[in-house]
Each structure stands twice: as structure tokens, then as C-alpha cells.
mmCIF file of C-alpha atoms in Angstrom:
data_model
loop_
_atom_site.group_PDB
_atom_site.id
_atom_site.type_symbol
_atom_site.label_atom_id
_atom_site.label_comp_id
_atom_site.label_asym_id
_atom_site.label_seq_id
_atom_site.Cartn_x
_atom_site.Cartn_y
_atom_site.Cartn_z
ATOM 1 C CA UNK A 1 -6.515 19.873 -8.498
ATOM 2 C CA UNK A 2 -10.073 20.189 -9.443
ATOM 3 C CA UNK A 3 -10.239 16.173 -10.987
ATOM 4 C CA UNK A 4 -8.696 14.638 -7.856
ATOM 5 C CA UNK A 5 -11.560 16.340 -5.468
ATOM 6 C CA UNK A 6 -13.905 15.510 -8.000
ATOM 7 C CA UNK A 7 -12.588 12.040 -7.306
ATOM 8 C CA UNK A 8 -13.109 12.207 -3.686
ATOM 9 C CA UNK A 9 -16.580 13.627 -3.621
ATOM 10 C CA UNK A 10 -17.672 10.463 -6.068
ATOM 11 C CA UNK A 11 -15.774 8.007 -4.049
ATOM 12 C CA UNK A 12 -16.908 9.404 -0.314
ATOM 13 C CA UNK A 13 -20.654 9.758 -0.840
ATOM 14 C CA UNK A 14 -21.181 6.582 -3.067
ATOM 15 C CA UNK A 15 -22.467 3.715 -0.561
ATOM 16 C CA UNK A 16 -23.883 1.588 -2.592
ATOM 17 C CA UNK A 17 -20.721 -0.945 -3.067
ATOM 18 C CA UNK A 18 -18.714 -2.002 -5.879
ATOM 19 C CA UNK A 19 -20.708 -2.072 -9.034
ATOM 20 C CA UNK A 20 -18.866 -5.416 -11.200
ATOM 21 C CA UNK A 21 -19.524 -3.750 -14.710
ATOM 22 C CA UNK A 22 -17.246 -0.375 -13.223
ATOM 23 C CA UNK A 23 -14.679 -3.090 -12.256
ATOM 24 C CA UNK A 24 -14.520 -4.584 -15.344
ATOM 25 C CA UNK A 25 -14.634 -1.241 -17.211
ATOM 26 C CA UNK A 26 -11.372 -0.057 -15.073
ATOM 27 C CA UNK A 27 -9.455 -2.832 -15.448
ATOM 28 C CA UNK A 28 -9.896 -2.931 -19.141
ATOM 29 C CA UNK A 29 -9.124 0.751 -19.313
ATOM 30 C CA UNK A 30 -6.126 -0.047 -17.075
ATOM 31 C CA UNK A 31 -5.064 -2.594 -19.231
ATOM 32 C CA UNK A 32 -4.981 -1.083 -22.919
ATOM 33 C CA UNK A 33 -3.344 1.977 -21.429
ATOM 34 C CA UNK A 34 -0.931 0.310 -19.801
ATOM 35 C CA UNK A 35 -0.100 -1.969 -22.635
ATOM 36 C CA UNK A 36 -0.148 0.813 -25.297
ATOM 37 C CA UNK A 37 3.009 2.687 -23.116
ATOM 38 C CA UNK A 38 4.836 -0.747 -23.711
ATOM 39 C CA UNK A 39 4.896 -1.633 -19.726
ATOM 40 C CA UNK A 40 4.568 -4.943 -18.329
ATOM 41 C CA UNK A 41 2.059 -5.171 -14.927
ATOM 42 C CA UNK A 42 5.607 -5.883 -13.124
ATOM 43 C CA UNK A 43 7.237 -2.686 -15.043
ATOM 44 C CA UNK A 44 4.175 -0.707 -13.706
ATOM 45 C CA UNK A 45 4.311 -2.368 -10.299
ATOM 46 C CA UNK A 46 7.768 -1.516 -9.911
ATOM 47 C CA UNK A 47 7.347 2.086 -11.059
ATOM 48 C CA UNK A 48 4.708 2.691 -8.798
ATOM 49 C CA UNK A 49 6.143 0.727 -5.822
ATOM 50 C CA UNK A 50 3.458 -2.068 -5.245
ATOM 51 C CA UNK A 51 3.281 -5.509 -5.810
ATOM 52 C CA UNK A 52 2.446 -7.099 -9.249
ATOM 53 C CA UNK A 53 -0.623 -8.604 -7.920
ATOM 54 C CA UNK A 54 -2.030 -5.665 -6.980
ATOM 55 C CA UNK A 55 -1.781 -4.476 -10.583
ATOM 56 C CA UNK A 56 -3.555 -7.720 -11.702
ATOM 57 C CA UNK A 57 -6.345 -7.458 -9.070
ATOM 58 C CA UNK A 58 -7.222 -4.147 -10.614
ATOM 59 C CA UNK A 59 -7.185 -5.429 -14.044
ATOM 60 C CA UNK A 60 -9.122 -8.136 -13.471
ATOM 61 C CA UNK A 61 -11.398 -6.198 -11.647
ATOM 62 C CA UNK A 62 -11.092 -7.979 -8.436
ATOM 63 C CA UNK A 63 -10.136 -4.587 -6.502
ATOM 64 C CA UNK A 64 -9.899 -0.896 -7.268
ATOM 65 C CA UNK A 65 -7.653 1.879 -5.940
ATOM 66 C CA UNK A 66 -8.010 4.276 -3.542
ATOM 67 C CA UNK A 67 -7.455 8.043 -4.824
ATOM 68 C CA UNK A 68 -4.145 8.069 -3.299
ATOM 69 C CA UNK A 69 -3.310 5.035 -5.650
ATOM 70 C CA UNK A 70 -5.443 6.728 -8.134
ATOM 71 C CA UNK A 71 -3.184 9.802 -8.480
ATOM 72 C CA UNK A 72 0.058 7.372 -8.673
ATOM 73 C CA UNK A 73 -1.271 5.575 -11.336
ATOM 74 C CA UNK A 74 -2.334 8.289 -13.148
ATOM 75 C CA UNK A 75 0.808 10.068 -13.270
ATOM 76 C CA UNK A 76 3.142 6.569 -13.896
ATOM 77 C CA UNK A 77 0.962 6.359 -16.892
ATOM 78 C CA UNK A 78 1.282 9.808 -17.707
ATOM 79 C CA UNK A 79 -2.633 10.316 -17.847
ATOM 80 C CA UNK A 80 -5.241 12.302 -15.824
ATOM 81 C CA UNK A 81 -7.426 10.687 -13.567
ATOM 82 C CA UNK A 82 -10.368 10.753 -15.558
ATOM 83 C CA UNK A 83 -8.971 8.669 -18.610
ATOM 84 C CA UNK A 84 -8.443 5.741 -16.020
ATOM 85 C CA UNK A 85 -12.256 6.030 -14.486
ATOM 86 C CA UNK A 86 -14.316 7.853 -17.119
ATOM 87 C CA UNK A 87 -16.392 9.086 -14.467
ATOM 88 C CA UNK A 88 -17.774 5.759 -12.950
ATOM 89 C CA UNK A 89 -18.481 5.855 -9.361
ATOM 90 C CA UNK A 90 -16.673 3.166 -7.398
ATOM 91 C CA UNK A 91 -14.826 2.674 -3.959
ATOM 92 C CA UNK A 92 -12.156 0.577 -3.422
ATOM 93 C CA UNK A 93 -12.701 -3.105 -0.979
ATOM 94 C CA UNK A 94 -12.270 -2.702 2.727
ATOM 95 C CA UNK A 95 -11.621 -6.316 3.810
ATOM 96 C CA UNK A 96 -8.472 -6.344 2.015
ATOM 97 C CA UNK A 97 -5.135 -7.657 3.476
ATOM 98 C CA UNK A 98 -2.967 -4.549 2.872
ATOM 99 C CA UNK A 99 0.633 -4.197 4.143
ATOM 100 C CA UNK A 100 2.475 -1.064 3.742
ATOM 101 C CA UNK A 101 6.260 -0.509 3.895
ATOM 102 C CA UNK A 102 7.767 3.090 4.027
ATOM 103 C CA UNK A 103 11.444 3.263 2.987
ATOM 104 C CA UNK A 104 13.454 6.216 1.465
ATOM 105 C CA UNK A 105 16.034 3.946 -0.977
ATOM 106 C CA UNK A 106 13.955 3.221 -3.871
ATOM 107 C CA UNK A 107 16.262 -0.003 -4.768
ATOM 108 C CA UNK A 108 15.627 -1.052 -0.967
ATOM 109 C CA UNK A 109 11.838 -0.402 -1.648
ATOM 110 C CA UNK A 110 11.438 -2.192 -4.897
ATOM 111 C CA UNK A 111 13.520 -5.260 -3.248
ATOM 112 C CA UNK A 112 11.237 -5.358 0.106
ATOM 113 C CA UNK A 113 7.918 -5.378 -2.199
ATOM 114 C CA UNK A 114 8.920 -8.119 -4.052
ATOM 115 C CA UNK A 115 10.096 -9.907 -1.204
ATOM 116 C CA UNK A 116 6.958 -9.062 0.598
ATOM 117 C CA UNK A 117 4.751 -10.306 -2.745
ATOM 118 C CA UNK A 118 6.638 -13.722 -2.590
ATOM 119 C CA UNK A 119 5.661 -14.411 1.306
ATOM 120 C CA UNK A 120 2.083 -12.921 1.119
ATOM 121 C CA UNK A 121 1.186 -13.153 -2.676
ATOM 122 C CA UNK A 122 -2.732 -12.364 -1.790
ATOM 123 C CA UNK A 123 -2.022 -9.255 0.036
ATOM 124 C CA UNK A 124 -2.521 -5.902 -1.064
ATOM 125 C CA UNK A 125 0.976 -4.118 -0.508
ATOM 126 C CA UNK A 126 2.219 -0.495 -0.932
ATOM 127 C CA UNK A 127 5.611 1.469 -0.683
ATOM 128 C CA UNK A 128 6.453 4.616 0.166
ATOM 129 C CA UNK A 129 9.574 7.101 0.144
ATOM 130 C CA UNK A 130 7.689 9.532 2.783
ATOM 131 C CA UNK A 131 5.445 9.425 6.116
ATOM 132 C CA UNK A 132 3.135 11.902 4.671
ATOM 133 C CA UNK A 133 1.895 9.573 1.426
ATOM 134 C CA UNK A 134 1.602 6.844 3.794
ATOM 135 C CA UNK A 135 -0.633 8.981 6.039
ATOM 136 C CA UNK A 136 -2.811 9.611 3.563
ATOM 137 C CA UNK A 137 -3.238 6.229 2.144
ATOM 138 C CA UNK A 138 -3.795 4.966 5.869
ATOM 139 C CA UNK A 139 -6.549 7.474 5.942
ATOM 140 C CA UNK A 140 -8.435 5.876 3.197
ATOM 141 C CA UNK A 141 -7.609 2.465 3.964
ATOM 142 C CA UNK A 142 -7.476 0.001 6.494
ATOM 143 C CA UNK A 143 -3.654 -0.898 6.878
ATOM 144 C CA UNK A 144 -3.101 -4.468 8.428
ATOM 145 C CA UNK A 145 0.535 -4.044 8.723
ATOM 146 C CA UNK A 146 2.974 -1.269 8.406
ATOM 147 C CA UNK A 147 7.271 -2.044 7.884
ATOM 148 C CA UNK A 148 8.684 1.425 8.608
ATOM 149 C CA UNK A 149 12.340 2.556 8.754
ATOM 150 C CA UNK A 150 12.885 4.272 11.532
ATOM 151 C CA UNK A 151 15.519 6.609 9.886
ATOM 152 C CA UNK A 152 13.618 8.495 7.279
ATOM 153 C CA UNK A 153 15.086 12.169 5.685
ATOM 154 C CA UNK A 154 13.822 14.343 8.182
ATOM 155 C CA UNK A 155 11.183 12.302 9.602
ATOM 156 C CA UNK A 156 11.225 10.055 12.940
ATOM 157 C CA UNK A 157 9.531 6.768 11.969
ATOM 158 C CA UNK A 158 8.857 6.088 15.410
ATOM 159 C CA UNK A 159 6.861 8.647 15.299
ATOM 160 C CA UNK A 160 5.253 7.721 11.944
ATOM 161 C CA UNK A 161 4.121 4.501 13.589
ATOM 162 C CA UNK A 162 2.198 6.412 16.756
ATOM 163 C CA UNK A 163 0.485 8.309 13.796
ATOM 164 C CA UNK A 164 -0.802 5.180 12.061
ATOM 165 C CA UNK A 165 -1.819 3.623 15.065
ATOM 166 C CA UNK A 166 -4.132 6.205 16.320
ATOM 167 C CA UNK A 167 -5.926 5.865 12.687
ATOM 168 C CA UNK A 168 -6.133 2.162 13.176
ATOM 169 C CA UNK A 169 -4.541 0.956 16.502
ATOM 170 C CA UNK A 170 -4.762 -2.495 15.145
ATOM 171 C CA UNK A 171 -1.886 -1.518 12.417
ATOM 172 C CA UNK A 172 0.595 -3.932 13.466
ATOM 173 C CA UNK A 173 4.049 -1.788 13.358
ATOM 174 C CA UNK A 174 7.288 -3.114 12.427
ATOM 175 C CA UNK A 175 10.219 -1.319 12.837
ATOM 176 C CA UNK A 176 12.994 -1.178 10.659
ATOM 177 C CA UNK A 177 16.546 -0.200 11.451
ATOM 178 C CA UNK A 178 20.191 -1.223 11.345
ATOM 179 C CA UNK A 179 20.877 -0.189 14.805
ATOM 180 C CA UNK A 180 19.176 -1.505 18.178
ATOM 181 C CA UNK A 181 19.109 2.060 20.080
ATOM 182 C CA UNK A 182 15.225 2.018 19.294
ATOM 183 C CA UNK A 183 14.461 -0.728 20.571
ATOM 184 C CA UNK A 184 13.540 -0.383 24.065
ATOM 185 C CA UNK A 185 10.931 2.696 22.972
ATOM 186 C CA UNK A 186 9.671 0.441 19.961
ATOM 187 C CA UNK A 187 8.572 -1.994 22.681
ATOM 188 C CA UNK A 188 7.503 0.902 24.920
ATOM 189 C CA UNK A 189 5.162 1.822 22.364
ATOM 190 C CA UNK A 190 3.661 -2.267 21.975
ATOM 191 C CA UNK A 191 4.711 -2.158 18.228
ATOM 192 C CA UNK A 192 4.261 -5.811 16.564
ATOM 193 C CA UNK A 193 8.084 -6.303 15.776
ATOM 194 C CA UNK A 194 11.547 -4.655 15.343
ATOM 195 C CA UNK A 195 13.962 -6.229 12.480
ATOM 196 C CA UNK A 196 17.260 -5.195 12.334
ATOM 197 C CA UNK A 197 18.223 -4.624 8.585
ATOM 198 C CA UNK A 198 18.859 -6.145 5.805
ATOM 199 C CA UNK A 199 15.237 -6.946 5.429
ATOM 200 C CA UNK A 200 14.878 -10.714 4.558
ATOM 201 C CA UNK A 201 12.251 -13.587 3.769
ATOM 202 C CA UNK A 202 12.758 -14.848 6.881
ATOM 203 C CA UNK A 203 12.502 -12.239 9.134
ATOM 204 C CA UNK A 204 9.601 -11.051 7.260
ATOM 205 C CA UNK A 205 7.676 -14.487 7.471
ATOM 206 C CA UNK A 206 8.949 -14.772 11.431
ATOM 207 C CA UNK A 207 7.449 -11.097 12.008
ATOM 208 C CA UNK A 208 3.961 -11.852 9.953
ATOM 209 C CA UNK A 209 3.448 -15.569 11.789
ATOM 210 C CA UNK A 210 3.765 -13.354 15.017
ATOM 211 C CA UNK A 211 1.559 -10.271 14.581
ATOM 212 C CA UNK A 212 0.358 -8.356 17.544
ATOM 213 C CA UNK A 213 -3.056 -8.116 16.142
ATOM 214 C CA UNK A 214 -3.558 -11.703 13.911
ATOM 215 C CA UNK A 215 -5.163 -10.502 10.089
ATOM 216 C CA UNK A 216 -7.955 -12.930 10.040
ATOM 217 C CA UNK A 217 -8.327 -14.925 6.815
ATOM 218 C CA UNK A 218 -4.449 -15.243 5.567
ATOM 219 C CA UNK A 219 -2.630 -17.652 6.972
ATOM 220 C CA UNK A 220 1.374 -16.316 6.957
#
């Protein structure tokens, strides 16, 4: 649509950084339009599969979202794009600690975030039912870590993983499956970890205290 490439020609060509008044003026705007639907920053968290601090970062101003999470707020909220930025110019930070985790059972993705926001509460996390969204945020982010199930509707999430890797091949990849028939080609491909479901805290603080490629700054 014409306001979401709009979007993406102001985000791409502005290089001038995050300007603090356009941070403040978001997460306001975030903020009263969130409140006046009645939601609570978990309700809106949960609806659009991220963590709650995430939500709070934004409204304080502390970090913006990428288009992808743009269009995903806009459309929980039931707004267009434009009522969120009000055409300010802004990019989102790139020193973030973001984790990603694709998984096609919503109740198994809500569950994983929160689990995820409890271990690593100053990460920047993100779920998704598909490969294809998480392509496209990986393309506008820099993705420390990546939980994928391996046995996504029509998808091979081994194969999800080689994609994400060759747009950052320091993603650290951690496969998730109830069986152990992947694992000799998970390790074949070098991926950070393999957990065999149900996802826990404790595998999920054993598999971040033992990435492949250590995220510098956040101690797990």
C-alpha cells in the first residue's frame, strides 16, 4: 500500500539518527491510542506477539519499530500507519538485543514470549506464525538470536534458519522440535542449539548462557 512505502522511503534515506522529540511524540501517540481501545501494554503485547517491554520501550521513547512492527501495530490498533507517526522521520536502534521465535500455535507463541521476557527482560523479542514475516523483519533488523520450530505448515525451519543466517551469519539458531531426527543436520549446519520441546526457562537460559556467537552487553 501506498502509506507503508511511504514509510520505507522516510525510514531508508533518513541518516541522521533518532531525533528524541519524534520518540517522545510516538510513544505518546502510542500511548493515548492504545489506552483509548481499552488495552493494557501486556493486552497489546500479547496481541501482537512481543514482549511487554518492548511495548514500554516504545512508549517511553527508548526504541521505535521497524515497518514490519509498524504495520502490526497499526493493524492491532486498528489504525493506519500514519496516525501512529504523523509523518516524523525516524529509524528504529540497531544495537538492540533482539531475539526472535517463529512458532505456528499461537498459545505456544504467547507462552514462549513471556517466558523469554522473564529470562531476558532487556531484550527486544518478536514472534512469528510464518518464515516469511520473520524474513522480513530479519531484513530490517539485526536478529541476535532466532528459536525456530522446525515443523512449520508447509515450511522446513531448517531451512528458515540457513535463510537467516546468510542475512546475519551471527544469528545464533535454535532449533525447536519434539523429535531428535534433526539433529545431526542442525549440527551439520553449526546452529547455536537444538531443544527438544516443551520449551522451558531452563532450557532457554542453558541455550542463551551458551550462544555460538556471545551478544555483547547482556549478561544471560
Amino acid at each position: 500500500m501506498y502509506y507503508i512505502e511511504r514509510y520505507a522511503i522516510l525510514y531508508n534515506d533518513f541518516n541522521g539518527g533518532v531525533i528524541m522529540s519524534q520518540l517522545n511524540d510516538f510513544g505518546t501517540r502510542l500511548k493515548k491510542l492504545r489506552t483509548g481501545k481499552g488495552l493494557t501494554q501486556r493486552q497489546l503485547a500479547d496481541l501482537m506477539y512481543i514482549s511487554n517491554s518492548t511495548i514500554a520501550n516504545w512508549e517511553t521513547g527508548t526504541r521505535m519499530p521497524d515497518i514490519n512492527m509498524l504495520t502490526r501495530l497499526a493493524r492491532c490498533l486498528n489504525v493506519d500507519i500514519y496516525t501512529l507517526i504523523d509523518n516524523t522521520t525516524y529509524r528504529g536502534s540497531s544495537e538492540a538485543f533482539r531475539i526472535i521465535i517463529v512458532e505456528d500455535v499461537p498459545v505456544v507463541l504467547r507462552g514462549s514470549i513471556r517466558m523469554l521476557e522473564d529470562e531476558v527482560p532487556r531484550a527486544e523479542i518478536a514472534g512469528f506464525d510464518n518464515g516469511r514475516d520473520a524474513i522480513d523483519y530479519a531484513k530490517n533488523n539485526k536478529v541476535s538470536v532466532a528459536f525456530l520450530d522446525i515443523e512449520l505448515p508447509g515450511e522446513n525451519g531448517m531451512e528458515l534458519g540457513r535463510t537467516l543466517t546468510a542475512i546475519n551469519h551471527k544469528t545464533n539458531i535454535i532449533y525447536l522440535t519434539s523429535h531428535t531426527e534433526y539433529l545431526e543436520e542442525a549440527a551439520y549446519d553449526h546452529c547455536s542449539g537444538y531443544i527438544i520441546k516443551p520449551l522451558t526457562r531452563e532450557r532457554i537460559h542453558h541455550e542463551l548462557g551458551n550462544l555460538r556467537y556471545p551478544v555483547g552487553g547482556f549478561n544471560i
